[in-house]
Every structure is written in C-alpha cells, then in structure tokens.
C-alpha cells in the first residue's frame, strides 16, 4: 500500500493518541481489508505474503470515533519470524519508532482456516498483549449455514472474539467498541519460541478449539467447510493443471498486456485532443512571445506527450489488481515455481517480478519476503529488466510510429511481445547469474492458496486510480524540470533566430548533441534522440517529452499533438539526409529501453536493499553496456539485411 493511502502520523501525533492497536494475521486472512474499513482507506490487501512490506499507521475513520491508531503489519503465520517481513511485524509491535510499543493486538483469523490460524492467537495470548480476535470470511460461513460458538471461543481464548464480514463491514462497530476498551499500560512479554514437542501440543490444542467451536452449533461442519472450497478446487483442477494451467496463464498475461494498448486507445485520443486544444489556447495568449512559446511548446507539449499514456498505465494497474483480488495471482505463483526453480528462483519471486511491471522500486522492496538470500539476490537483479510503467509511454510512441493507421490489435500484439521479451531477457539474465552464484542454501516454496472471490469493481477502480495518480504526481515534477531545461536548451542562446532548424543546431542542446552523436549514431539515431536518451536517466518518461520539444518545435497546427509528433518523427532526417526514425532504429530504441537501467531511484533502492554499492553500480554498468552493444548489433544487422 502506498504511503499516501493512509494517514501516516509522526511521533508527536502518535503520543497524543490513547491507544495503538496492531492488526496481525496470516496473508490472505482479511487483515488489511479490516484495516481499510477501520481507517476508511477503502483499499484491499494484495493477496500474497509480503504484499504489505512496511507497516502503516492510520487514524480511525471519523465516523468510528477518535483516540485510536490502527497499524497494519506485514502478513505473518507466526510470532517466531523466519523472513524479513515477519521481522518487521515483531519490530513494529514492540519497537515502533513512532510510539514504542503497541497498546493491544487484533489477531485476524480466516474462519475457513480456523485451526491453522489459531496458532497465531495462542502465541499473542502468551505475550500478555491485550488481544481481540476477529474471525473473517463471515459471509462464506453464513452462506453454508456454519455458526461458530462465539461464547466458547471468548471463554477459551480469554478475549473478545468477533466475526467480521469484509464485504459489508458487518461486525466493524463491535471491533471498534472492543478496541476502545483495551486497557492501557499493560507490559507484555516477548514471544517464546516453541520447540517441536510444544509446537505439536499447540497444534493439537488449536484443532480441538476449532472442532469444538464449529461442532457445538453446526451439524457436519467439515462437510459444510468443504462446500466453501468445492468451487475453488474444481477451478484449480484446470487452472493449476501442469499443461492447461500454463496455457491459460500465458493467455491471461497476453490478454492483460495487449489490452493495455487497444483498450486505452479511445481514452488516449480524448486526452490528446484536450491537450491540443490547451496548447493552441495558451499559444494564442501571446503570439510570437517567448513566454507563450515556453508555456505552449515547453510545458504543455511535454506534459501532453506523457499524459496521453496515462490510460494505459491505469489499465495496467487495474489488470494486476483484478488478478490479485480474484485469487488467481497466487495460483500463477505456483505455476511459475517450476520454471523459476531452473533459474535459481522460486514461485515466491513471481509477485515481486510481476510488481516490476508497474514499478521496480516497490518490487525490489517486496523481495524482502524471499527467505533465501540467493533467490532474493537473483530476483532483485532481474526486476529492473521488467517492462515497468515508465517504459510504457516510450513503447507506445514507438509502436504508434511503426503501426500508425494499422489495426490496434497489431499494436497490442507488439506490445505484448515486448512484455514477453522483457521476461525472456530477465530469464536469460537470471540463468546466467544462477550459474555463477554459489548455492549456500536450499530454498523451498510453500504458500496458502486463497479462495477464489469475486472482485469488487469499485475497490479495483479506486485502487487503480489512486496508484495512477501517485504515479503522475511522482513523474510530474521531474517532467516539468526537464521540460524547462530542454526548452531553454533548444531555444538559447539564439532564441530570436527565425530558422528553426538552425536555431536548434546552434542551441545549447544542439552543441551537447554534437558531442554525443558519434556514440549514438551506430544505434541508427542522431544527437536529438541521444539527448532524449540521456534525459531518460532521470525518468524514462522524459524521453517522450524531450522528443516532443526537439522534434515538435516547429509545430504548425496539426490535428493533434501526438499526430504532430508522429509526423515530425516520420520526416526527421539527420545531417546526412537519412531518416532518423525507421523500422530498424525504432526496434533498436525499444530494445535499448527494454534492457538499459535508466532509473537512478531504482539504483539507489537497489543499493539500500542489497547493502552493496558494488552490486547496484555493477548492475547499472552491465545493463547499459549490454543494451548499447545489442542495439548496435541489431540495428546494423537489420540494415545489412535491407531493413531500413
């Protein structure tokens, strides 16, 4: 969950609150769903261990009361941590930098997995923390006529036990009322590690408690519980089939990535038309003036070149959210475990890698959940090769150039191939690294598959919208800064010169471009594209904005701004009179952006997460040198075969 999704408070604010309650539960237990209802954030959890990498703090929603902070901790099966995110759970409860120690704990238990999840409740009970047990999936239990003996559970566990319906928030007020009764100034103990004998005893105790709670008021509870998972089991026979499952997985991923192009097309046209109107309006405020030219052709054009691709980014986030909320994402992880194991990873690497298709930064952070340091190293190494959303505007522009006027399905298929290409390249890189890294530990992959659920469209749309807006907010300032720099660099020192071509040649950007042109020329492009590639090291999206300024600088009222840019690209020539943008150079640019590591924030995060500057800098050098060499070989090879 993004920091902006909850109201994170500082130490001064936290100290003024009376109670801080920590939500603790296994992955897929409904913990974060409860948290969202408590804080009003309305976000769902990512149904996979480690999705909540960092804890989050949020005040109660205003209509629920005041004086309470709720803390969402990473999913954990035990208070005896085995992975990095489970360690975060313990530290956030006992040694929180905001408030020190939590006042109480809400243990969230999946009602359909009662015996397994009760172990966590017994561990929390041993610590002496004031505890509330919340049993989720109440709607599923009610649908099958299962009634739990709540009085028995209250008495046995020695704390309030409340059923909660995540869909309709049934039981939410009871949870809040119980939280407000949590005693203050209780001094809990640290959790004690269970040995094998004690663990076996506790597991039997959990089974006894679960059986008693289920059987006191329900006939044949095992049969009823089996009916809850019956549909899921039937679907899994197909979706987890060794062959059919993989084919369906490929079809699902192909549909997702190809839809990014064709489904977004009408929305992109609307945004493009809107920015075209805005550009003409701003330019009309001061015809021929420097400030109007800056606003229209510098700021508006730069943002238009980026914003036109926002619908594609939204569809990407929406599609990933759909897979997460339906329960299919966890299945995909199990399907991919076997091929991943051949590359030195496991199915646990799948979600961080898939997250890399949105942004490499949270994806690298999510590798903390991988217990094997070797698997974690390989996974974080290849994540920057995945086609993140920042690459999407670049790919979309180049594909639009190559297939302008053709069927959107053809462009969508090409985009799907680019996504597939990044997976293939990542697999090759992982295979190479796997051969050279020493094998220190044997990793294994185990996870609990959630029940298939019908996604809530309102939640999915809100989630995708918020992530898209956060993405735009993060990229916006960088684009603005570089829009100013590039516009200034392309207009000065001779801003009064009438000949636009000569003005660009003699500008500061032109002078810099001449220096780097010998390096980029073997890639089939000229210095103007080279300047855009350098600017992309601040943010890949800036590449498109840079082209909008340098190639669209002599725009004369084309039908739309994107059409104007595509027209300029199709007619642009270098100093030798050769076309700059051709099939071979466009393919070369797409390959370069597929492999090159251009995000400096990713390098910084990689350095922090790996604890090795050598690894991060080495990755930066290897990826960029490999990208350059491969592009030169491909472009020159295509031209030698007659592909211009």
mmCIF file of N, CA and C in Angstrom, residues 264-383:
data_model
loop_
_atom_site.group_PDB
_atom_site.id
_atom_site.type_symbol
_atom_site.label_atom_id
_atom_site.label_comp_id
_atom_site.label_asym_id
_atom_site.label_seq_id
_atom_site.Cartn_x
_atom_site.Cartn_y
_atom_site.Cartn_z
ATOM 1 N N UNK A 264 -7.044 1.182 -24.306
ATOM 2 C CA UNK A 264 -6.784 2.570 -23.912
ATOM 3 C C UNK A 264 -6.903 3.543 -25.079
ATOM 4 N N UNK A 265 -6.964 3.041 -26.312
ATOM 5 C CA UNK A 265 -6.902 3.907 -27.498
ATOM 6 C C UNK A 265 -7.918 5.053 -27.494
ATOM 7 N N UNK A 266 -9.218 4.815 -27.253
ATOM 8 C CA UNK A 266 -10.162 5.945 -27.291
ATOM 9 C C UNK A 266 -9.901 6.981 -26.209
ATOM 10 N N UNK A 267 -9.497 6.552 -25.029
ATOM 11 C CA UNK A 267 -9.213 7.494 -23.945
ATOM 12 C C UNK A 267 -7.971 8.326 -24.258
ATOM 13 N N UNK A 268 -6.982 7.691 -24.902
ATOM 14 C CA UNK A 268 -5.781 8.416 -25.305
ATOM 15 C C UNK A 268 -6.122 9.492 -26.330
ATOM 16 N N UNK A 269 -7.044 9.173 -27.232
ATOM 17 C CA UNK A 269 -7.454 10.163 -28.236
ATOM 18 C C UNK A 269 -8.121 11.372 -27.587
ATOM 19 N N UNK A 270 -8.954 11.128 -26.563
ATOM 20 C CA UNK A 270 -9.623 12.234 -25.871
ATOM 21 C C UNK A 270 -8.606 13.135 -25.169
ATOM 22 N N UNK A 271 -7.648 12.511 -24.480
ATOM 23 C CA UNK A 271 -6.636 13.291 -23.766
ATOM 24 C C UNK A 271 -5.774 14.064 -24.755
ATOM 25 N N UNK A 272 -5.427 13.410 -25.853
ATOM 26 C CA UNK A 272 -4.606 14.063 -26.877
ATOM 27 C C UNK A 272 -5.323 15.283 -27.446
ATOM 28 N N UNK A 273 -6.601 15.114 -27.743
ATOM 29 C CA UNK A 273 -7.377 16.237 -28.269
ATOM 30 C C UNK A 273 -7.494 17.369 -27.271
ATOM 31 N N UNK A 274 -7.647 17.036 -25.987
ATOM 32 C CA UNK A 274 -7.744 18.065 -24.957
ATOM 33 C C UNK A 274 -6.472 18.874 -24.828
ATOM 34 N N UNK A 275 -5.326 18.215 -24.864
ATOM 35 C CA UNK A 275 -4.057 18.929 -24.756
ATOM 36 C C UNK A 275 -3.763 19.738 -26.019
ATOM 37 N N UNK A 276 -4.219 19.249 -27.162
ATOM 38 C CA UNK A 276 -4.062 20.025 -28.400
ATOM 39 C C UNK A 276 -4.819 21.344 -28.292
ATOM 40 N N UNK A 277 -6.052 21.268 -27.796
ATOM 41 C CA UNK A 277 -6.847 22.488 -27.594
ATOM 42 C C UNK A 277 -6.162 23.421 -26.595
ATOM 43 N N UNK A 278 -5.606 22.848 -25.501
ATOM 44 C CA UNK A 278 -4.937 23.665 -24.488
ATOM 45 C C UNK A 278 -3.681 24.316 -25.054
ATOM 46 N N UNK A 279 -2.943 23.582 -25.871
ATOM 47 C CA UNK A 279 -1.731 24.131 -26.484
ATOM 48 C C UNK A 279 -2.063 25.336 -27.357
ATOM 49 N N UNK A 280 -3.091 25.195 -28.188
ATOM 50 C CA UNK A 280 -3.485 26.299 -29.064
ATOM 51 C C UNK A 280 -3.997 27.493 -28.260
ATOM 52 N N UNK A 281 -4.710 27.200 -27.169
ATOM 53 C CA UNK A 281 -5.227 28.280 -26.327
ATOM 54 C C UNK A 281 -4.092 29.063 -25.681
ATOM 55 N N UNK A 282 -3.130 28.343 -25.103
ATOM 56 C CA UNK A 282 -2.008 29.010 -24.436
ATOM 57 C C UNK A 282 -1.181 29.803 -25.443
ATOM 58 N N UNK A 283 -0.947 29.216 -26.619
ATOM 59 C CA UNK A 283 -0.161 29.914 -27.643
ATOM 60 C C UNK A 283 -0.855 31.193 -28.100
ATOM 61 N N UNK A 284 -2.194 31.207 -28.073
ATOM 62 C CA UNK A 284 -2.939 32.388 -28.531
ATOM 63 C C UNK A 284 -2.883 33.542 -27.538
ATOM 64 N N UNK A 285 -2.449 33.256 -26.312
ATOM 65 C CA UNK A 285 -2.369 34.323 -25.317
ATOM 66 C C UNK A 285 -1.287 35.342 -25.656
ATOM 67 N N UNK A 286 -0.225 34.883 -26.304
ATOM 68 C CA UNK A 286 0.870 35.792 -26.642
ATOM 69 C C UNK A 286 1.574 35.343 -27.893
ATOM 70 N N UNK A 287 0.936 35.478 -29.058
ATOM 71 C CA UNK A 287 1.548 35.002 -30.307
ATOM 72 C C UNK A 287 2.934 35.612 -30.540
ATOM 73 N N UNK A 288 3.912 34.748 -30.783
ATOM 74 C CA UNK A 288 5.258 35.217 -31.073
ATOM 75 C C UNK A 288 6.083 35.577 -29.858
ATOM 76 N N UNK A 289 5.499 35.526 -28.656
ATOM 77 C CA UNK A 289 6.251 35.894 -27.446
ATOM 78 C C UNK A 289 6.979 34.680 -26.887
ATOM 79 N N UNK A 290 8.055 34.958 -26.160
ATOM 80 C CA UNK A 290 8.879 33.887 -25.622
ATOM 81 C C UNK A 290 8.143 33.126 -24.519
ATOM 82 N N UNK A 291 7.432 33.857 -23.658
ATOM 83 C CA UNK A 291 6.769 33.196 -22.537
ATOM 84 C C UNK A 291 5.627 32.286 -23.002
ATOM 85 N N UNK A 292 4.898 32.701 -24.036
ATOM 86 C CA UNK A 292 3.824 31.866 -24.560
ATOM 87 C C UNK A 292 4.391 30.618 -25.234
ATOM 88 N N UNK A 293 5.520 30.791 -25.926
ATOM 89 C CA UNK A 293 6.168 29.644 -26.558
ATOM 90 C C UNK A 293 6.642 28.649 -25.506
ATOM 91 N N UNK A 294 7.164 29.186 -24.391
ATOM 92 C CA UNK A 294 7.615 28.307 -23.302
ATOM 93 C C UNK A 294 6.451 27.507 -22.717
ATOM 94 N N UNK A 295 5.346 28.190 -22.429
ATOM 95 C CA UNK A 295 4.199 27.515 -21.829
ATOM 96 C C UNK A 295 3.572 26.507 -22.797
ATOM 97 N N UNK A 296 3.415 26.917 -24.072
ATOM 98 C CA UNK A 296 2.725 26.059 -25.038
ATOM 99 C C UNK A 296 3.609 24.909 -25.510
ATOM 100 N N UNK A 297 4.791 25.227 -26.034
ATOM 101 C CA UNK A 297 5.649 24.206 -26.637
ATOM 102 C C UNK A 297 6.635 23.585 -25.665
ATOM 103 N N UNK A 298 6.811 24.217 -24.493
ATOM 104 C CA UNK A 298 7.680 23.644 -23.477
ATOM 105 C C UNK A 298 6.894 22.830 -22.473
ATOM 106 N N UNK A 299 6.052 23.518 -21.682
ATOM 107 C CA UNK A 299 5.343 22.861 -20.586
ATOM 108 C C UNK A 299 4.186 21.995 -21.088
ATOM 109 N N UNK A 300 3.253 22.590 -21.832
ATOM 110 C CA UNK A 300 2.064 21.843 -22.265
ATOM 111 C C UNK A 300 2.446 20.665 -23.161
ATOM 112 N N UNK A 301 3.328 20.896 -24.112
ATOM 113 C CA UNK A 301 3.724 19.811 -25.026
ATOM 114 C C UNK A 301 4.403 18.672 -24.283
ATOM 115 N N UNK A 302 5.241 19.013 -23.298
ATOM 116 C CA UNK A 302 5.947 17.981 -22.541
ATOM 117 C C UNK A 302 4.981 17.140 -21.731
ATOM 118 N N UNK A 303 4.057 17.804 -21.039
ATOM 119 C CA UNK A 303 3.085 17.053 -20.249
ATOM 120 C C UNK A 303 2.123 16.270 -21.137
ATOM 121 N N UNK A 304 1.762 16.837 -22.281
ATOM 122 C CA UNK A 304 0.856 16.135 -23.191
ATOM 123 C C UNK A 304 1.478 14.842 -23.689
ATOM 124 N N UNK A 305 2.773 14.897 -24.001
ATOM 125 C CA UNK A 305 3.455 13.714 -24.514
ATOM 126 C C UNK A 305 3.455 12.585 -23.495
ATOM 127 N N UNK A 306 3.424 12.936 -22.198
ATOM 128 C CA UNK A 306 3.404 11.930 -21.141
ATOM 129 C C UNK A 306 1.980 11.550 -20.737
ATOM 130 N N UNK A 307 1.117 12.557 -20.549
ATOM 131 C CA UNK A 307 -0.230 12.314 -20.030
ATOM 132 C C UNK A 307 -1.098 11.495 -20.981
ATOM 133 N N UNK A 308 -0.798 11.541 -22.265
ATOM 134 C CA UNK A 308 -1.609 10.798 -23.224
ATOM 135 C C UNK A 308 -1.538 9.291 -22.970
ATOM 136 N N UNK A 309 -0.498 8.843 -22.240
ATOM 137 C CA UNK A 309 -0.336 7.414 -21.991
ATOM 138 C C UNK A 309 -0.858 6.991 -20.617
ATOM 139 N N UNK A 310 -1.431 7.923 -19.866
ATOM 140 C CA UNK A 310 -1.951 7.600 -18.538
ATOM 141 C C UNK A 310 -3.041 6.520 -18.584
ATOM 142 N N UNK A 311 -3.966 6.510 -19.573
ATOM 143 C CA UNK A 311 -4.946 5.410 -19.621
ATOM 144 C C UNK A 311 -4.304 4.028 -19.683
ATOM 145 N N UNK A 312 -3.187 3.912 -20.378
ATOM 146 C CA UNK A 312 -2.513 2.621 -20.441
ATOM 147 C C UNK A 312 -1.961 2.221 -19.079
ATOM 148 N N UNK A 313 -1.440 3.199 -18.348
ATOM 149 C CA UNK A 313 -0.918 2.923 -17.015
ATOM 150 C C UNK A 313 -2.045 2.507 -16.085
ATOM 151 N N UNK A 314 -3.206 3.179 -16.197
ATOM 152 C CA UNK A 314 -4.364 2.820 -15.377
ATOM 153 C C UNK A 314 -4.801 1.376 -15.656
ATOM 154 N N UNK A 315 -4.851 0.993 -16.922
ATOM 155 C CA UNK A 315 -5.281 -0.359 -17.284
ATOM 156 C C UNK A 315 -4.302 -1.392 -16.732
ATOM 157 N N UNK A 316 -3.014 -1.084 -16.734
ATOM 158 C CA UNK A 316 -2.021 -1.988 -16.170
ATOM 159 C C UNK A 316 -2.277 -2.207 -14.682
ATOM 160 N N UNK A 317 -2.465 -1.126 -13.936
ATOM 161 C CA UNK A 317 -2.717 -1.244 -12.504
ATOM 162 C C UNK A 317 -4.045 -1.967 -12.238
ATOM 163 N N UNK A 318 -5.064 -1.659 -13.022
ATOM 164 C CA UNK A 318 -6.365 -2.298 -12.850
ATOM 165 C C UNK A 318 -6.258 -3.801 -13.108
ATOM 166 N N UNK A 319 -5.551 -4.181 -14.165
ATOM 167 C CA UNK A 319 -5.414 -5.599 -14.503
ATOM 168 C C UNK A 319 -4.690 -6.381 -13.430
ATOM 169 N N UNK A 320 -3.605 -5.818 -12.894
ATOM 170 C CA UNK A 320 -2.881 -6.501 -11.816
ATOM 171 C C UNK A 320 -3.763 -6.616 -10.576
ATOM 172 N N UNK A 321 -4.512 -5.552 -10.277
ATOM 173 C CA UNK A 321 -5.425 -5.603 -9.140
ATOM 174 C C UNK A 321 -6.507 -6.648 -9.308
ATOM 175 N N UNK A 322 -6.994 -6.812 -10.527
ATOM 176 C CA UNK A 322 -8.012 -7.825 -10.808
ATOM 177 C C UNK A 322 -7.473 -9.224 -10.537
ATOM 178 N N UNK A 323 -6.243 -9.483 -10.946
ATOM 179 C CA UNK A 323 -5.630 -10.784 -10.705
ATOM 180 C C UNK A 323 -5.421 -11.013 -9.213
ATOM 181 N N UNK A 324 -5.023 -9.969 -8.513
ATOM 182 C CA UNK A 324 -4.788 -10.088 -7.074
ATOM 183 C C UNK A 324 -6.075 -10.405 -6.320
ATOM 184 N N UNK A 325 -7.109 -9.618 -6.558
ATOM 185 C CA UNK A 325 -8.335 -9.721 -5.769
ATOM 186 C C UNK A 325 -9.128 -10.983 -6.076
ATOM 187 N N UNK A 326 -8.970 -11.532 -7.275
ATOM 188 C CA UNK A 326 -9.723 -12.741 -7.634
ATOM 189 C C UNK A 326 -9.130 -13.997 -7.024
ATOM 190 N N UNK A 327 -7.856 -13.935 -6.621
ATOM 191 C CA UNK A 327 -7.180 -15.107 -6.096
ATOM 192 C C UNK A 327 -6.314 -15.810 -7.118
ATOM 193 N N UNK A 328 -6.339 -15.342 -8.381
ATOM 194 C CA UNK A 328 -5.570 -16.027 -9.430
ATOM 195 C C UNK A 328 -4.069 -15.775 -9.299
ATOM 196 N N UNK A 329 -3.691 -14.634 -8.742
ATOM 197 C CA UNK A 329 -2.274 -14.283 -8.676
ATOM 198 C C UNK A 329 -1.476 -15.318 -7.893
ATOM 199 N N UNK A 330 -2.036 -15.800 -6.793
ATOM 200 C CA UNK A 330 -1.352 -16.819 -6.003
ATOM 201 C C UNK A 330 -1.182 -18.104 -6.810
ATOM 202 N N UNK A 331 -2.191 -18.448 -7.621
ATOM 203 C CA UNK A 331 -2.080 -19.644 -8.475
ATOM 204 C C UNK A 331 -0.976 -19.472 -9.515
ATOM 205 N N UNK A 332 -0.890 -18.274 -10.063
ATOM 206 C CA UNK A 332 0.154 -18.011 -11.051
ATOM 207 C C UNK A 332 1.537 -18.221 -10.439
ATOM 208 N N UNK A 333 1.672 -17.859 -9.160
ATOM 209 C CA UNK A 333 2.958 -18.049 -8.484
ATOM 210 C C UNK A 333 3.316 -19.526 -8.379
ATOM 211 N N UNK A 334 2.323 -20.375 -8.099
ATOM 212 C CA UNK A 334 2.609 -21.807 -8.009
ATOM 213 C C UNK A 334 2.921 -22.404 -9.376
ATOM 214 N N UNK A 335 2.234 -21.915 -10.415
ATOM 215 C CA UNK A 335 2.500 -22.409 -11.767
ATOM 216 C C UNK A 335 3.920 -22.088 -12.210
ATOM 217 N N UNK A 336 4.385 -20.928 -11.830
ATOM 218 C CA UNK A 336 5.666 -20.441 -12.323
ATOM 219 C C UNK A 336 6.827 -20.947 -11.465
ATOM 220 N N UNK A 337 6.515 -21.644 -10.373
ATOM 221 C CA UNK A 337 7.569 -22.078 -9.452
ATOM 222 C C UNK A 337 8.568 -23.009 -10.128
ATOM 223 N N UNK A 338 8.064 -23.983 -10.906
ATOM 224 C CA UNK A 338 8.980 -24.960 -11.511
ATOM 225 C C UNK A 338 9.925 -24.319 -12.525
ATOM 226 N N UNK A 339 9.425 -23.541 -13.508
ATOM 227 C CA UNK A 339 10.386 -22.894 -14.412
ATOM 228 C C UNK A 339 11.296 -21.909 -13.692
ATOM 229 N N UNK A 340 10.790 -21.247 -12.665
ATOM 230 C CA UNK A 340 11.631 -20.318 -11.909
ATOM 231 C C UNK A 340 12.751 -21.050 -11.180
ATOM 232 N N UNK A 341 12.463 -22.260 -10.681
ATOM 233 C CA UNK A 341 13.479 -23.006 -9.938
ATOM 234 C C UNK A 341 14.676 -23.340 -10.815
ATOM 235 N N UNK A 342 14.444 -23.498 -12.110
ATOM 236 C CA UNK A 342 15.555 -23.766 -13.031
ATOM 237 C C UNK A 342 16.442 -22.542 -13.215
ATOM 238 N N UNK A 343 15.918 -21.369 -12.843
ATOM 239 C CA UNK A 343 16.678 -20.126 -12.978
ATOM 240 C C UNK A 343 17.213 -19.634 -11.643
ATOM 241 N N UNK A 344 17.112 -20.470 -10.615
ATOM 242 C CA UNK A 344 17.639 -20.088 -9.316
ATOM 243 C C UNK A 344 16.670 -19.323 -8.450
ATOM 244 N N UNK A 345 15.370 -19.334 -8.811
ATOM 245 C CA UNK A 345 14.369 -18.630 -8.015
ATOM 246 C C UNK A 345 13.259 -19.604 -7.635
ATOM 247 N N UNK A 346 12.193 -19.078 -7.052
ATOM 248 C CA UNK A 346 11.042 -19.900 -6.708
ATOM 249 C C UNK A 346 9.778 -19.121 -7.029
ATOM 250 N N UNK A 347 8.623 -19.751 -6.816
ATOM 251 C CA UNK A 347 7.358 -19.069 -7.055
ATOM 252 C C UNK A 347 7.197 -17.828 -6.203
ATOM 253 N N UNK A 348 7.900 -17.765 -5.077
ATOM 254 C CA UNK A 348 7.833 -16.591 -4.213
ATOM 255 C C UNK A 348 8.381 -15.353 -4.916
ATOM 256 N N UNK A 349 9.180 -15.559 -5.962
ATOM 257 C CA UNK A 349 9.737 -14.426 -6.712
ATOM 258 C C UNK A 349 8.735 -13.837 -7.695
ATOM 259 N N UNK A 350 7.631 -14.551 -7.932
ATOM 260 C CA UNK A 350 6.716 -14.138 -9.001
ATOM 261 C C UNK A 350 6.067 -12.791 -8.733
ATOM 262 N N UNK A 351 5.537 -12.597 -7.518
ATOM 263 C CA UNK A 351 4.832 -11.348 -7.235
ATOM 264 C C UNK A 351 5.762 -10.133 -7.292
ATOM 265 N N UNK A 352 6.980 -10.184 -6.694
ATOM 266 C CA UNK A 352 7.884 -9.045 -6.902
ATOM 267 C C UNK A 352 8.183 -8.779 -8.374
ATOM 268 N N UNK A 353 8.361 -9.844 -9.153
ATOM 269 C CA UNK A 353 8.654 -9.663 -10.573
ATOM 270 C C UNK A 353 7.445 -9.075 -11.294
ATOM 271 N N UNK A 354 6.245 -9.572 -10.986
ATOM 272 C CA UNK A 354 5.046 -9.007 -11.599
ATOM 273 C C UNK A 354 4.865 -7.549 -11.179
ATOM 274 N N UNK A 355 5.168 -7.244 -9.919
ATOM 275 C CA UNK A 355 5.097 -5.861 -9.456
ATOM 276 C C UNK A 355 6.066 -4.974 -10.229
ATOM 277 N N UNK A 356 7.150 -5.574 -10.712
ATOM 278 C CA UNK A 356 8.119 -4.818 -11.504
ATOM 279 C C UNK A 356 7.538 -4.297 -12.801
ATOM 280 N N UNK A 357 6.430 -4.893 -13.266
ATOM 281 C CA UNK A 357 5.767 -4.377 -14.458
ATOM 282 C C UNK A 357 5.043 -3.069 -14.166
ATOM 283 N N UNK A 358 4.821 -2.775 -12.897
ATOM 284 C CA UNK A 358 4.274 -1.474 -12.523
ATOM 285 C C UNK A 358 5.401 -0.517 -12.185
ATOM 286 N N UNK A 359 6.267 -0.914 -11.246
ATOM 287 C CA UNK A 359 7.401 -0.069 -10.867
ATOM 288 C C UNK A 359 8.437 -0.943 -10.182
ATOM 289 N N UNK A 360 9.701 -0.753 -10.540
ATOM 290 C CA UNK A 360 10.769 -1.595 -9.997
ATOM 291 C C UNK A 360 11.045 -1.304 -8.532
ATOM 292 N N UNK A 361 10.739 -0.093 -8.075
ATOM 293 C CA UNK A 361 11.118 0.305 -6.716
ATOM 294 C C UNK A 361 10.371 -0.508 -5.658
ATOM 295 N N UNK A 362 9.012 -0.501 -5.634
ATOM 296 C CA UNK A 362 8.338 -1.355 -4.648
ATOM 297 C C UNK A 362 8.571 -2.831 -4.899
ATOM 298 N N UNK A 363 8.834 -3.209 -6.150
ATOM 299 C CA UNK A 363 9.084 -4.619 -6.466
ATOM 300 C C UNK A 363 10.372 -5.104 -5.803
ATOM 301 N N UNK A 364 11.414 -4.286 -5.847
ATOM 302 C CA UNK A 364 12.675 -4.654 -5.207
ATOM 303 C C UNK A 364 12.491 -4.721 -3.693
ATOM 304 N N UNK A 365 11.735 -3.784 -3.131
ATOM 305 C CA UNK A 365 11.468 -3.800 -1.692
ATOM 306 C C UNK A 365 10.698 -5.063 -1.311
ATOM 307 N N UNK A 366 9.782 -5.511 -2.190
ATOM 308 C CA UNK A 366 8.966 -6.694 -1.908
ATOM 309 C C UNK A 366 9.786 -7.977 -1.866
ATOM 310 N N UNK A 367 11.023 -7.963 -2.375
ATOM 311 C CA UNK A 367 11.857 -9.164 -2.323
ATOM 312 C C UNK A 367 12.288 -9.488 -0.896
ATOM 313 N N UNK A 368 12.037 -8.582 0.049
ATOM 314 C CA UNK A 368 12.348 -8.869 1.454
ATOM 315 C C UNK A 368 11.640 -10.131 1.931
ATOM 316 N N UNK A 369 10.502 -10.439 1.311
ATOM 317 C CA UNK A 369 9.722 -11.600 1.728
ATOM 318 C C UNK A 369 10.381 -12.920 1.337
ATOM 319 N N UNK A 370 11.356 -12.898 0.449
ATOM 320 C CA UNK A 370 12.017 -14.122 -0.013
ATOM 321 C C UNK A 370 13.063 -14.517 1.016
ATOM 322 N N UNK A 371 12.865 -15.653 1.656
ATOM 323 C CA UNK A 371 13.736 -16.049 2.770
ATOM 324 C C UNK A 371 15.146 -16.398 2.308
ATOM 325 N N UNK A 372 15.291 -16.988 1.142
ATOM 326 C CA UNK A 372 16.608 -17.358 0.629
ATOM 327 C C UNK A 372 17.324 -16.118 0.096
ATOM 328 N N UNK A 373 18.494 -15.819 0.657
ATOM 329 C CA UNK A 373 19.247 -14.638 0.223
ATOM 330 C C UNK A 373 19.681 -14.766 -1.234
ATOM 331 N N UNK A 374 19.949 -15.997 -1.665
ATOM 332 C CA UNK A 374 20.357 -16.219 -3.059
ATOM 333 C C UNK A 374 19.203 -15.942 -4.015
ATOM 334 N N UNK A 375 18.026 -16.497 -3.700
ATOM 335 C CA UNK A 375 16.846 -16.231 -4.525
ATOM 336 C C UNK A 375 16.521 -14.746 -4.546
ATOM 337 N N UNK A 376 16.649 -14.102 -3.389
ATOM 338 C CA UNK A 376 16.340 -12.679 -3.286
ATOM 339 C C UNK A 376 17.300 -11.864 -4.155
ATOM 340 N N UNK A 377 18.567 -12.235 -4.164
ATOM 341 C CA UNK A 377 19.570 -11.505 -4.943
ATOM 342 C C UNK A 377 19.261 -11.618 -6.432
ATOM 343 N N UNK A 378 18.975 -12.834 -6.898
ATOM 344 C CA UNK A 378 18.683 -13.042 -8.321
ATOM 345 C C UNK A 378 17.418 -12.292 -8.717
ATOM 346 N N UNK A 379 16.389 -12.368 -7.872
ATOM 347 C CA UNK A 379 15.118 -11.700 -8.189
ATOM 348 C C UNK A 379 15.292 -10.192 -8.292
ATOM 349 N N UNK A 380 15.953 -9.592 -7.307
ATOM 350 C CA UNK A 380 16.147 -8.141 -7.339
ATOM 351 C C UNK A 380 17.047 -7.720 -8.493
ATOM 352 N N UNK A 381 17.932 -8.628 -8.931
ATOM 353 C CA UNK A 381 18.829 -8.311 -10.041
ATOM 354 C C UNK A 381 18.073 -8.180 -11.357
ATOM 355 N N UNK A 382 17.055 -9.035 -11.575
ATOM 356 C CA UNK A 382 16.366 -9.019 -12.871
ATOM 357 C C UNK A 382 15.124 -8.137 -12.878
ATOM 358 N N UNK A 383 14.658 -7.684 -11.723
ATOM 359 C CA UNK A 383 13.438 -6.862 -11.684
ATOM 360 C C UNK A 383 13.546 -5.622 -12.570
#
